[in-house]
């Protein structure tokens, strides 16, 4: 049988992902380990989102790879993820040698992610909390990646972005979300609109 993870990486290349480090990370992180038991490996590597419990989903491989490619994380850079979910995206960022911080609002998902990241050996700092607050103790971050969709750009996250920092987030509600990329240059924010996407909403407490 062909290795489903290798097939996934081939498919990502066909879809236009070209950053070698991102492809390498996607080929390395064992996606099936981050899913609830019962997903045999082939299903885990198909290009679709999958349920992870608590009405949440793990994003499809293409979106994970695409967002990771767009934020251009360099080794050692500090990165904040909002919406740890399964922990998979956090592991991909750790595989790129990022200094990873990730916040999840659902306690059970946060503890599951902490456990899996530990057993798979990806070093990430995960906490259960409200992503709208960011993680001020460790700010500023070179990169912020939001994997749930707020209606408006969370102000505190913009504040916690470092100079020359990049932030990527799905913005908007329901069927009209778009990926937005922000860049902080000399204290000013540049905003770029990107692909239409579909993420779970970012929960407001
Ligand atoms: N990045 C994840 C997928 C995330 S799904 C992965 O790789 O598996 C979106 C996640 O965002 C869900 O787990 C959801 O519980 C979480 N979330 C929603 N609102 C949030 C908030 N305000 N703060 C932190 N996490 C939030």
GROMACS .gro file of N, CA and C in nm, residues 29-135:
model
  321
   29UNK      N    1   0.493   1.521   1.055
   29UNK     CA    2   0.401   1.518   1.170
   29UNK      C    3   0.292   1.411   1.149
   30UNK      N    4   0.279   1.316   1.243
   30UNK     CA    5   0.181   1.207   1.227
   30UNK      C    6   0.038   1.254   1.256
   31UNK      N    7  -0.030   1.301   1.150
   31UNK     CA    8  -0.164   1.360   1.165
   31UNK      C    9  -0.261   1.266   1.237
   32UNK      N   10  -0.252   1.136   1.207
   32UNK     CA   11  -0.348   1.042   1.267
   32UNK      C   12  -0.339   1.038   1.419
   33UNK      N   13  -0.222   1.070   1.474
   33UNK     CA   14  -0.207   1.066   1.620
   33UNK      C   15  -0.288   1.176   1.689
   34UNK      N   16  -0.321   1.282   1.615
   34UNK     CA   17  -0.391   1.396   1.674
   34UNK      C   18  -0.542   1.382   1.667
   35UNK      N   19  -0.588   1.278   1.600
   35UNK     CA   20  -0.731   1.257   1.583
   35UNK      C   21  -0.785   1.164   1.691
   36UNK      N   22  -0.918   1.171   1.714
   36UNK     CA   23  -0.975   1.077   1.811
   36UNK      C   24  -0.948   0.934   1.762
   37UNK      N   25  -0.935   0.841   1.856
   37UNK     CA   26  -0.912   0.700   1.821
   37UNK      C   27  -1.020   0.657   1.723
   38UNK      N   28  -0.987   0.571   1.632
   38UNK     CA   29  -1.089   0.523   1.540
   38UNK      C   30  -1.069   0.574   1.398
   39UNK      N   31  -0.986   0.679   1.381
   39UNK     CA   32  -0.954   0.719   1.245
   39UNK      C   33  -0.831   0.642   1.200
   40UNK      N   34  -0.853   0.545   1.113
   40UNK     CA   35  -0.738   0.470   1.064
   40UNK      C   36  -0.659   0.564   0.974
   41UNK      N   37  -0.534   0.534   0.950
   41UNK     CA   38  -0.445   0.637   0.897
   41UNK      C   39  -0.487   0.692   0.761
   42UNK      N   40  -0.547   0.610   0.677
   42UNK     CA   41  -0.582   0.662   0.544
   42UNK      C   42  -0.679   0.780   0.552
   43UNK      N   43  -0.783   0.766   0.635
   43UNK     CA   44  -0.882   0.872   0.651
   43UNK      C   45  -0.816   0.998   0.706
   44UNK      N   46  -0.718   0.980   0.794
   44UNK     CA   47  -0.653   1.094   0.859
   44UNK      C   48  -0.579   1.182   0.758
   45UNK      N   49  -0.532   1.124   0.648
   45UNK     CA   50  -0.448   1.199   0.553
   45UNK      C   51  -0.522   1.246   0.429
   46UNK      N   52  -0.654   1.221   0.423
   46UNK     CA   53  -0.733   1.273   0.311
   46UNK      C   54  -0.744   1.424   0.321
   47UNK      N   55  -0.764   1.490   0.205
   47UNK     CA   56  -0.767   1.637   0.210
   47UNK      C   57  -0.906   1.691   0.246
   48UNK      N   58  -0.944   1.666   0.370
   48UNK     CA   59  -1.072   1.718   0.420
   48UNK      C   60  -1.060   1.741   0.570
   49UNK      N   61  -1.146   1.828   0.623
   49UNK     CA   62  -1.145   1.845   0.769
   49UNK      C   63  -1.204   1.721   0.835
   50UNK      N   64  -1.176   1.699   0.963
   50UNK     CA   65  -1.231   1.584   1.035
   50UNK      C   66  -1.278   1.630   1.174
   51UNK      N   67  -1.380   1.563   1.228
   51UNK     CA   68  -1.428   1.600   1.361
   51UNK      C   69  -1.328   1.561   1.471
   52UNK      N   70  -1.312   1.648   1.571
   52UNK     CA   71  -1.225   1.615   1.684
   52UNK      C   72  -1.303   1.619   1.816
   53UNK      N   73  -1.437   1.618   1.807
   53UNK     CA   74  -1.520   1.622   1.927
   53UNK      C   75  -1.551   1.765   1.966
   54UNK      N   76  -1.648   1.782   2.057
   54UNK     CA   77  -1.690   1.915   2.107
   54UNK      C   78  -1.727   2.008   1.992
   55UNK      N   79  -1.786   1.951   1.887
   55UNK     CA   80  -1.831   2.027   1.768
   55UNK      C   81  -1.718   2.102   1.699
   56UNK      N   82  -1.596   2.054   1.715
   56UNK     CA   83  -1.482   2.120   1.653
   56UNK      C   84  -1.422   2.029   1.547
   57UNK      N   85  -1.343   2.090   1.458
   57UNK     CA   86  -1.281   2.011   1.352
   57UNK      C   87  -1.133   2.045   1.338
   58UNK      N   88  -1.058   1.949   1.288
   58UNK     CA   89  -0.919   1.972   1.250
   58UNK      C   90  -0.925   2.015   1.102
   59UNK      N   91  -0.853   2.121   1.067
   59UNK     CA   92  -0.859   2.174   0.930
   59UNK      C   93  -0.802   2.073   0.831
   60UNK      N   94  -0.844   2.087   0.705
   60UNK     CA   95  -0.792   1.998   0.601
   60UNK      C   96  -0.643   2.028   0.580
   61UNK      N   97  -0.565   1.926   0.543
   61UNK     CA   98  -0.420   1.944   0.526
   61UNK      C   99  -0.383   2.063   0.438
   62UNK      N  100  -0.456   2.085   0.328
   62UNK     CA  101  -0.420   2.195   0.240
   62UNK      C  102  -0.424   2.329   0.312
   63UNK      N  103  -0.528   2.352   0.391
   63UNK     CA  104  -0.541   2.480   0.461
   63UNK      C  105  -0.431   2.497   0.565
   64UNK      N  106  -0.398   2.389   0.637
   64UNK     CA  107  -0.289   2.393   0.735
   64UNK      C  108  -0.158   2.431   0.663
   65UNK      N  109  -0.131   2.362   0.553
   65UNK     CA  110  -0.007   2.388   0.478
   65UNK      C  111  -0.007   2.528   0.419
   66UNK      N  112  -0.122   2.571   0.365
   66UNK     CA  113  -0.131   2.702   0.301
   66UNK      C  114  -0.107   2.814   0.402
   67UNK      N  115  -0.176   2.807   0.516
   67UNK     CA  116  -0.159   2.912   0.617
   67UNK      C  117  -0.015   2.912   0.669
   68UNK      N  118   0.041   2.794   0.688
   68UNK     CA  119   0.177   2.783   0.738
   68UNK      C  120   0.276   2.842   0.637
   69UNK      N  121   0.252   2.815   0.510
   69UNK     CA  122   0.340   2.871   0.406
   69UNK      C  123   0.332   3.023   0.402
   70UNK      N  124   0.209   3.074   0.411
   70UNK     CA  125   0.190   3.219   0.399
   70UNK      C  126   0.255   3.299   0.514
   71UNK      N  127   0.261   3.241   0.634
   71UNK     CA  128   0.317   3.318   0.746
   71UNK      C  129   0.469   3.309   0.755
   72UNK      N  130   0.527   3.218   0.676
   72UNK     CA  131   0.673   3.215   0.659
   72UNK      C  132   0.750   3.218   0.792
   73UNK      N  133   0.721   3.118   0.875
   73UNK     CA  134   0.783   3.108   1.007
   73UNK      C  135   0.929   3.066   0.997
   74UNK      N  136   1.015   3.146   1.058
   74UNK     CA  137   1.158   3.110   1.056
   74UNK      C  138   1.197   3.042   1.186
   75UNK      N  139   1.299   2.954   1.183
   75UNK     CA  140   1.338   2.882   1.303
   75UNK      C  141   1.363   2.977   1.420
   76UNK      N  142   1.311   2.942   1.536
   76UNK     CA  143   1.332   3.022   1.657
   76UNK      C  144   1.232   3.135   1.675
   77UNK      N  145   1.155   3.166   1.572
   77UNK     CA  146   1.058   3.275   1.587
   77UNK      C  147   0.944   3.233   1.681
   78UNK      N  148   0.893   3.334   1.755
   78UNK     CA  149   0.785   3.308   1.848
   78UNK      C  150   0.652   3.314   1.773
   79UNK      N  151   0.573   3.208   1.788
   79UNK     CA  152   0.445   3.203   1.718
   79UNK      C  153   0.333   3.171   1.814
   80UNK      N  154   0.222   3.246   1.802
   80UNK     CA  155   0.103   3.223   1.884
   80UNK      C  156  -0.007   3.168   1.796
   81UNK      N  157  -0.063   3.053   1.836
   81UNK     CA  158  -0.178   2.999   1.766
   81UNK      C  159  -0.302   3.017   1.852
   82UNK      N  160  -0.413   3.058   1.791
   82UNK     CA  161  -0.540   3.064   1.865
   82UNK      C  162  -0.630   2.951   1.813
   83UNK      N  163  -0.671   2.863   1.903
   83UNK     CA  164  -0.753   2.747   1.865
   83UNK      C  165  -0.668   2.623   1.848
   84UNK      N  166  -0.615   2.571   1.959
   84UNK     CA  167  -0.526   2.454   1.953
   84UNK      C  168  -0.595   2.333   1.894
   85UNK      N  169  -0.723   2.315   1.926
   85UNK     CA  170  -0.799   2.200   1.876
   85UNK      C  171  -0.728   2.070   1.905
   86UNK      N  172  -0.695   1.996   1.800
   86UNK     CA  173  -0.628   1.867   1.816
   86UNK      C  174  -0.480   1.881   1.852
   87UNK      N  175  -0.422   1.998   1.825
   87UNK     CA  176  -0.279   2.017   1.846
   87UNK      C  177  -0.198   1.997   1.719
   88UNK      N  178  -0.265   1.959   1.609
   88UNK     CA  179  -0.193   1.926   1.486
   88UNK      C  180  -0.119   2.046   1.426
   89UNK      N  181  -0.191   2.158   1.411
   89UNK     CA  182  -0.126   2.278   1.355
   89UNK      C  183  -0.009   2.322   1.444
   90UNK      N  184  -0.027   2.312   1.575
   90UNK     CA  185   0.081   2.350   1.668
   90UNK      C  186   0.203   2.261   1.644
   91UNK      N  187   0.179   2.131   1.623
   91UNK     CA  188   0.290   2.038   1.597
   91UNK      C  189   0.362   2.073   1.467
   92UNK      N  190   0.287   2.113   1.365
   92UNK     CA  191   0.348   2.152   1.237
   92UNK      C  192   0.437   2.275   1.258
   93UNK      N  193   0.391   2.369   1.340
   93UNK     CA  194   0.471   2.489   1.369
   93UNK      C  195   0.596   2.452   1.448
   94UNK      N  196   0.583   2.355   1.539
   94UNK     CA  197   0.699   2.309   1.617
   94UNK      C  198   0.798   2.235   1.526
   95UNK      N  199   0.744   2.161   1.428
   95UNK     CA  200   0.830   2.089   1.334
   95UNK      C  201   0.912   2.187   1.249
   96UNK      N  202   0.864   2.311   1.239
   96UNK     CA  203   0.937   2.416   1.167
   96UNK      C  204   1.031   2.491   1.262
   97UNK      N  205   1.049   2.435   1.381
   97UNK     CA  206   1.137   2.493   1.482
   97UNK      C  207   1.090   2.628   1.534
   98UNK      N  208   0.959   2.651   1.531
   98UNK     CA  209   0.905   2.771   1.591
   98UNK      C  210   0.902   2.756   1.743
   99UNK      N  211   0.897   2.870   1.812
   99UNK     CA  212   0.880   2.872   1.957
   99UNK      C  213   0.729   2.889   1.978
  100UNK      N  214   0.659   2.778   2.000
  100UNK     CA  215   0.514   2.775   1.982
  100UNK      C  216   0.435   2.796   2.112
  101UNK      N  217   0.337   2.886   2.105
  101UNK     CA  218   0.240   2.910   2.212
  101UNK      C  219   0.103   2.891   2.150
  102UNK      N  220   0.014   2.821   2.220
  102UNK     CA  221  -0.117   2.796   2.161
  102UNK      C  222  -0.224   2.800   2.268
  103UNK      N  223  -0.338   2.861   2.235
  103UNK     CA  224  -0.447   2.878   2.333
  103UNK      C  225  -0.574   2.809   2.282
  104UNK      N  226  -0.637   2.732   2.369
  104UNK     CA  227  -0.761   2.662   2.335
  104UNK      C  228  -0.865   2.691   2.442
  105UNK      N  229  -0.987   2.718   2.399
  105UNK     CA  230  -1.091   2.756   2.495
  105UNK      C  231  -1.163   2.636   2.558
  106UNK      N  232  -1.167   2.523   2.490
  106UNK     CA  233  -1.235   2.403   2.544
  106UNK      C  234  -1.135   2.321   2.626
  107UNK      N  235  -1.159   2.311   2.760
  107UNK     CA  236  -1.061   2.245   2.847
  107UNK      C  237  -1.023   2.103   2.802
  108UNK      N  238  -1.123   2.023   2.761
  108UNK     CA  239  -1.094   1.883   2.723
  108UNK      C  240  -1.002   1.879   2.601
  109UNK      N  241  -1.025   1.970   2.506
  109UNK     CA  242  -0.939   1.972   2.386
  109UNK      C  243  -0.798   2.016   2.424
  110UNK      N  244  -0.788   2.116   2.512
  110UNK     CA  245  -0.656   2.163   2.555
  110UNK      C  246  -0.579   2.047   2.621
  111UNK      N  247  -0.644   1.973   2.712
  111UNK     CA  248  -0.568   1.865   2.778
  111UNK      C  249  -0.533   1.753   2.681
  112UNK      N  250  -0.624   1.723   2.588
  112UNK     CA  251  -0.593   1.620   2.488
  112UNK      C  252  -0.472   1.662   2.404
  113UNK      N  253  -0.472   1.787   2.361
  113UNK     CA  254  -0.361   1.836   2.277
  113UNK      C  255  -0.228   1.832   2.354
  114UNK      N  256  -0.233   1.874   2.480
  114UNK     CA  257  -0.110   1.875   2.562
  114UNK      C  258  -0.053   1.733   2.570
  115UNK      N  259  -0.144   1.636   2.592
  115UNK     CA  260  -0.103   1.496   2.604
  115UNK      C  261  -0.041   1.445   2.473
  116UNK      N  262  -0.110   1.469   2.361
  116UNK     CA  263  -0.060   1.416   2.232
  116UNK      C  264   0.071   1.484   2.192
  117UNK      N  265   0.081   1.614   2.216
  117UNK     CA  266   0.205   1.685   2.181
  117UNK      C  267   0.321   1.627   2.262
  118UNK      N  268   0.293   1.592   2.387
  118UNK     CA  269   0.396   1.534   2.472
  118UNK      C  270   0.439   1.397   2.418
  119UNK      N  271   0.342   1.313   2.387
  119UNK     CA  272   0.377   1.176   2.346
  119UNK      C  273   0.438   1.172   2.205
  120UNK      N  274   0.404   1.271   2.121
  120UNK     CA  275   0.465   1.271   1.987
  120UNK      C  276   0.597   1.349   1.988
  121UNK      N  277   0.626   1.418   2.097
  121UNK     CA  278   0.755   1.484   2.111
  121UNK      C  279   0.765   1.623   2.048
  122UNK      N  280   0.650   1.691   2.027
  122UNK     CA  281   0.655   1.828   1.974
  122UNK      C  282   0.641   1.927   2.089
  123UNK      N  283   0.741   2.013   2.102
  123UNK     CA  284   0.744   2.103   2.217
  123UNK      C  285   0.660   2.229   2.188
  124UNK      N  286   0.547   2.241   2.259
  124UNK     CA  287   0.459   2.357   2.243
  124UNK      C  288   0.409   2.397   2.382
  125UNK      N  289   0.387   2.525   2.402
  125UNK     CA  290   0.327   2.572   2.526
  125UNK      C  291   0.178   2.592   2.501
  126UNK      N  292   0.096   2.507   2.562
  126UNK     CA  293  -0.049   2.514   2.539
  126UNK      C  294  -0.117   2.555   2.668
  127UNK      N  295  -0.212   2.647   2.657
  127UNK     CA  296  -0.294   2.676   2.776
  127UNK      C  297  -0.441   2.685   2.739
  128UNK      N  298  -0.525   2.658   2.839
  128UNK     CA  299  -0.667   2.672   2.819
  128UNK      C  300  -0.703   2.816   2.855
  129UNK      N  301  -0.767   2.886   2.762
  129UNK     CA  302  -0.802   3.024   2.790
  129UNK      C  303  -0.874   3.087   2.672
  130UNK      N  304  -0.899   3.217   2.684
  130UNK     CA  305  -0.972   3.289   2.580
  130UNK      C  306  -0.874   3.355   2.483
  131UNK      N  307  -0.877   3.310   2.360
  131UNK     CA  308  -0.786   3.359   2.257
  131UNK      C  309  -0.795   3.509   2.232
  132UNK      N  310  -0.911   3.570   2.261
  132UNK     CA  311  -0.925   3.716   2.237
  132UNK      C  312  -0.826   3.795   2.323
  133UNK      N  313  -0.782   3.732   2.435
  133UNK     CA  314  -0.688   3.802   2.525
  133UNK      C  315  -0.544   3.786   2.481
  134UNK      N  316  -0.518   3.691   2.391
  134UNK     CA  317  -0.380   3.662   2.353
  134UNK      C  318  -0.305   3.605   2.472
  135UNK      N  319  -0.172   3.618   2.468
  135UNK     CA  320  -0.090   3.564   2.579
  135UNK      C  321   0.014   3.671   2.611
   0.00000   0.00000   0.00000
